[in-house]
Amino acid sequence: MTPTTKDVLVEAKRLLVEKGHTKGMFARDAQGYMVHATSEKAVCYCAFGALRAGASRLVGESACNEWIMKAVDALEAQGAKRLIKFNDSHTTEDVLALFDKTIAATP
């Protein structure tokens, strides 16, 4: 089954809720150091890092960029303007609310 943009958004939000949210880096390890978003050592993510990790899990690392950009476009259409800036200037609750709003608006 081919995933949808909504599937990527739902998976990214799940990661943010279950593993945690961060600012300033795509993903961090348990010591707070930067790691790749798809690393097994990642213990928290920024919004973009969660999209990368989620899309990678759904479609594989080599095919995930297209899905990430579709999800970023959907989030930015719901008010994020620039997702990375939004992530770093808003609370975790704001980021999760943006994901909820975007998931609800995405077919």
Backbone as CSV, one residue per row, in Angstrom:
resi,resn,N_x,N_y,N_z,CA_x,CA_y,CA_z,C_x,C_y,C_z
1,MET,0.833,-1.176,0.000,0.000,0.000,0.000,0.881,1.244,0.000
2,THR,0.603,2.157,-0.887,1.336,3.412,-0.945,0.817,4.341,0.141
3,PRO,1.716,4.903,0.934,1.259,5.809,1.986,0.742,7.119,1.404
4,THR,0.012,7.830,2.210,-0.486,9.149,1.834,0.248,10.199,2.662
5,THR,0.056,11.446,2.286,0.607,12.539,3.082,0.076,12.457,4.504
6,LYS,-1.194,12.127,4.642,-1.786,11.998,5.974,-1.078,10.910,6.782
7,ASP,-0.728,9.801,6.149,-0.008,8.730,6.838,1.333,9.236,7.392
8,VAL,2.034,10.024,6.594,3.320,10.575,7.027,3.112,11.527,8.202
9,LEU,2.101,12.375,8.122,1.799,13.308,9.209,1.440,12.569,10.496
10,VAL,0.624,11.538,10.373,0.206,10.762,11.551,1.410,10.068,12.182
11,GLU,2.273,9.484,11.365,3.460,8.805,11.892,4.408,9.806,12.556
12,ALA,4.598,10.961,11.950,5.466,11.984,12.540,4.900,12.468,13.870
13,LYS,3.602,12.690,13.937,3.001,13.129,15.200,3.147,12.042,16.262
14,ARG,2.983,10.803,15.868,3.157,9.704,16.821,4.560,9.738,17.423
15,LEU,5.563,9.957,16.585,6.933,10.032,17.077,7.126,11.209,18.028
16,LEU,6.548,12.348,17.695,6.654,13.519,18.572,6.019,13.259,19.927
17,VAL,4.877,12.587,19.926,4.174,12.302,21.176,4.906,11.227,21.977
18,GLU,5.283,10.143,21.310,5.870,9.007,22.016,7.332,9.221,22.402
19,LYS,8.096,9.860,21.534,9.529,10.023,21.812,9.857,11.402,22.353
20,GLY,9.147,12.413,21.918,9.396,13.754,22.419,9.737,14.747,21.327
21,HIS,9.656,16.008,21.698,9.856,17.138,20.803,11.126,17.882,21.211
22,THR,11.838,18.428,20.239,13.011,19.244,20.516,13.040,20.435,19.578
23,LYS,13.928,21.346,19.856,14.145,22.531,19.017,15.620,22.613,18.671
24,GLY,15.912,23.227,17.529,17.290,23.510,17.168,18.043,22.403,16.458
25,MET,17.530,21.210,16.461,18.148,20.062,15.769,17.040,19.148,15.284
26,PHE,17.300,18.412,14.221,16.298,17.491,13.695,16.004,16.371,14.679
27,ALA,17.042,15.894,15.384,16.857,14.822,16.370,18.008,14.875,17.362
28,ARG,17.740,14.376,18.562,18.763,14.319,19.614,18.801,12.917,20.210
29,ASP,19.972,12.573,20.735,20.101,11.308,21.449,19.833,11.543,22.936
30,ALA,19.992,10.513,23.744,19.675,10.607,25.166,20.567,11.599,25.910
31,GLN,21.735,11.909,25.372,22.628,12.888,25.991,22.383,14.302,25.461
32,GLY,21.444,14.452,24.524,21.135,15.764,23.969,21.937,16.139,22.743
33,TYR,22.760,15.210,22.257,23.562,15.476,21.068,22.750,15.233,19.793
34,MET,23.128,15.949,18.745,22.470,15.794,17.456,22.742,14.405,16.883
35,VAL,21.693,13.783,16.378,21.805,12.536,15.626,20.914,12.655,14.399
36,HIS,21.141,11.809,13.421,20.293,11.796,12.235,18.882,11.393,12.660
37,ALA,17.903,11.970,12.019,16.505,11.693,12.385,16.135,10.221,12.261
38,THR,16.825,9.493,11.406,16.502,8.073,11.250,17.354,7.167,12.138
39,SER,18.193,7.767,12.962,19.043,6.975,13.858,18.211,6.292,14.937
40,GLU,18.596,5.071,15.255,17.940,4.360,16.349,18.236,5.020,17.690
41,LYS,19.251,5.871,17.737,19.611,6.579,18.965,18.731,7.805,19.215
42,ALA,17.929,8.210,18.232,17.083,9.397,18.393,16.046,9.169,19.488
43,VAL,16.000,10.115,20.416,15.017,10.035,21.501,14.016,11.181,21.455
44,CYS,14.254,12.175,20.590,13.285,13.253,20.381,13.570,13.904,19.030
45,TYR,12.569,14.601,18.524,12.625,15.154,17.173,12.055,16.559,17.128
46,CYS,12.528,17.350,16.166,11.801,18.556,15.806,10.726,18.115,14.807
47,ALA,9.859,19.027,14.413,8.783,18.673,13.487,9.340,18.085,12.187
48,PHE,10.365,18.726,11.621,10.926,18.238,10.361,11.614,16.892,10.557
49,GLY,12.346,16.743,11.649,13.006,15.471,11.931,12.011,14.338,12.087
50,ALA,10.873,14.630,12.726,9.834,13.608,12.879,9.248,13.231,11.523
51,LEU,9.099,14.215,10.633,8.621,13.906,9.279,9.615,13.001,8.556
52,ARG,10.921,13.310,8.682,11.943,12.486,8.023,11.927,11.073,8.583
53,ALA,11.895,10.946,9.891,11.889,9.624,10.509,10.621,8.860,10.134
54,GLY,9.479,9.534,10.191,8.213,8.882,9.863,8.134,8.452,8.408
55,ALA,8.513,9.351,7.505,8.482,9.015,6.075,9.463,7.896,5.762
56,SER,10.619,7.943,6.378,11.612,6.897,6.150,11.084,5.530,6.578
57,ARG,10.377,5.492,7.693,9.803,4.223,8.168,8.712,3.723,7.238
58,LEU,7.977,4.643,6.628,6.861,4.243,5.765,7.292,3.868,4.351
59,VAL,8.258,4.613,3.785,8.618,4.389,2.373,10.091,4.098,2.144
60,GLY,10.896,4.152,3.188,12.332,3.934,3.037,13.065,5.249,2.833
61,GLU,14.309,5.254,3.262,15.122,6.480,3.220,15.271,7.031,1.805
62,SER,15.434,6.174,0.815,15.697,6.652,-0.546,14.478,7.298,-1.196
63,ALA,13.281,7.012,-0.709,12.061,7.556,-1.325,11.347,8.581,-0.454
64,CYS,11.936,8.952,0.672,11.159,9.744,1.626,11.105,11.234,1.329
65,ASN,12.036,11.791,0.555,12.049,13.247,0.347,10.757,13.789,-0.256
66,GLU,10.216,13.096,-1.227,8.955,13.528,-1.851,7.839,13.613,-0.812
67,TRP,7.768,12.620,0.066,6.711,12.581,1.080,6.922,13.635,2.154
68,ILE,8.184,13.886,2.488,8.478,14.930,3.465,8.004,16.278,2.933
69,MET,8.314,16.579,1.694,7.944,17.880,1.137,6.427,18.039,1.025
70,LYS,5.718,16.968,0.697,4.253,17.035,0.669,3.714,17.341,2.064
71,ALA,4.282,16.713,3.073,3.831,16.943,4.450,4.198,18.352,4.915
72,VAL,5.396,18.820,4.573,5.790,20.190,4.923,4.844,21.186,4.268
73,ASP,4.542,20.985,3.001,3.605,21.879,2.306,2.254,21.906,3.007
74,ALA,1.770,20.748,3.428,0.475,20.670,4.122,0.526,21.418,5.451
75,LEU,1.598,21.237,6.223,1.746,21.929,7.506,1.856,23.439,7.312
76,GLU,2.627,23.847,6.320,2.796,25.279,6.080,1.508,25.908,5.570
77,ALA,0.691,25.164,4.854,-0.596,25.676,4.384,-1.576,25.908,5.541
78,GLN,-1.313,25.249,6.661,-2.189,25.402,7.836,-1.668,26.453,8.813
79,GLY,-0.646,27.207,8.419,-0.227,28.321,9.243,1.204,28.327,9.716
80,ALA,1.994,27.336,9.380,3.375,27.285,9.876,4.308,28.223,9.122
81,LYS,3.914,28.747,7.992,4.727,29.601,7.116,6.063,28.934,6.764
82,ARG,6.959,28.824,7.708,8.216,28.079,7.527,8.301,27.104,8.683
83,LEU,8.207,25.825,8.392,8.059,24.800,9.422,9.186,24.803,10.442
84,ILE,10.421,24.879,9.992,11.538,24.811,10.934,11.520,26.015,11.871
85,LYS,11.237,27.187,11.334,11.141,28.385,12.179,9.962,28.256,13.148
86,PHE,8.831,27.755,12.661,7.666,27.551,13.526,8.035,26.615,14.676
87,ASN,8.669,25.504,14.357,9.063,24.531,15.381,9.908,25.179,16.467
88,ASP,10.893,25.977,16.042,11.851,26.533,16.993,11.323,27.743,17.758
89,SER,10.192,28.297,17.337,9.664,29.481,18.012,8.327,29.234,18.713
90,HIS,7.873,27.985,18.723,6.597,27.647,19.344,6.763,26.501,20.337
91,THR,5.787,26.348,21.190,5.820,25.285,22.194,5.529,23.923,21.560
92,THR,5.826,22.897,22.312,5.486,21.540,21.887,3.987,21.435,21.632
93,GLU,3.199,22.014,22.509,1.741,21.972,22.355,1.303,22.639,21.055
94,ASP,1.947,23.759,20.700,1.640,24.441,19.433,1.977,23.564,18.239
95,VAL,3.123,22.900,18.301,3.556,22.029,17.195,2.579,20.861,17.043
96,LEU,2.212,20.242,18.151,1.256,19.130,18.083,-0.110,19.600,17.594
97,ALA,-0.526,20.784,18.008,-1.807,21.334,17.540,-1.764,21.585,16.030
98,LEU,-0.630,22.047,15.522,-0.476,22.234,14.081,-0.612,20.898,13.360
99,PHE,0.022,19.861,13.887,-0.098,18.534,13.284,-1.562,18.081,13.310
100,ASP,-2.249,18.266,14.433,-3.662,17.868,14.525,-4.510,18.607,13.494
101,LYS,-4.309,19.905,13.391,-5.078,20.720,12.431,-4.796,20.257,10.993
102,THR,-3.535,19.973,10.701,-3.157,19.575,9.348,-3.672,18.175,9.024
103,ILE,-3.586,17.271,9.973,-4.103,15.909,9.780,-5.600,15.961,9.501
104,ALA,-6.319,16.786,10.258,-7.771,16.909,10.058,-8.112,17.494,8.688
105,ALA,-7.256,18.348,8.153,-7.524,19.017,6.871,-6.986,18.246,5.667
106,THR,-6.243,17.165,5.905,-5.596,16.439,4.812,-6.401,15.180,4.477
107,PRO,-6.755,15.051,3.177,-7.532,13.856,2.788,-6.718,12.563,2.877
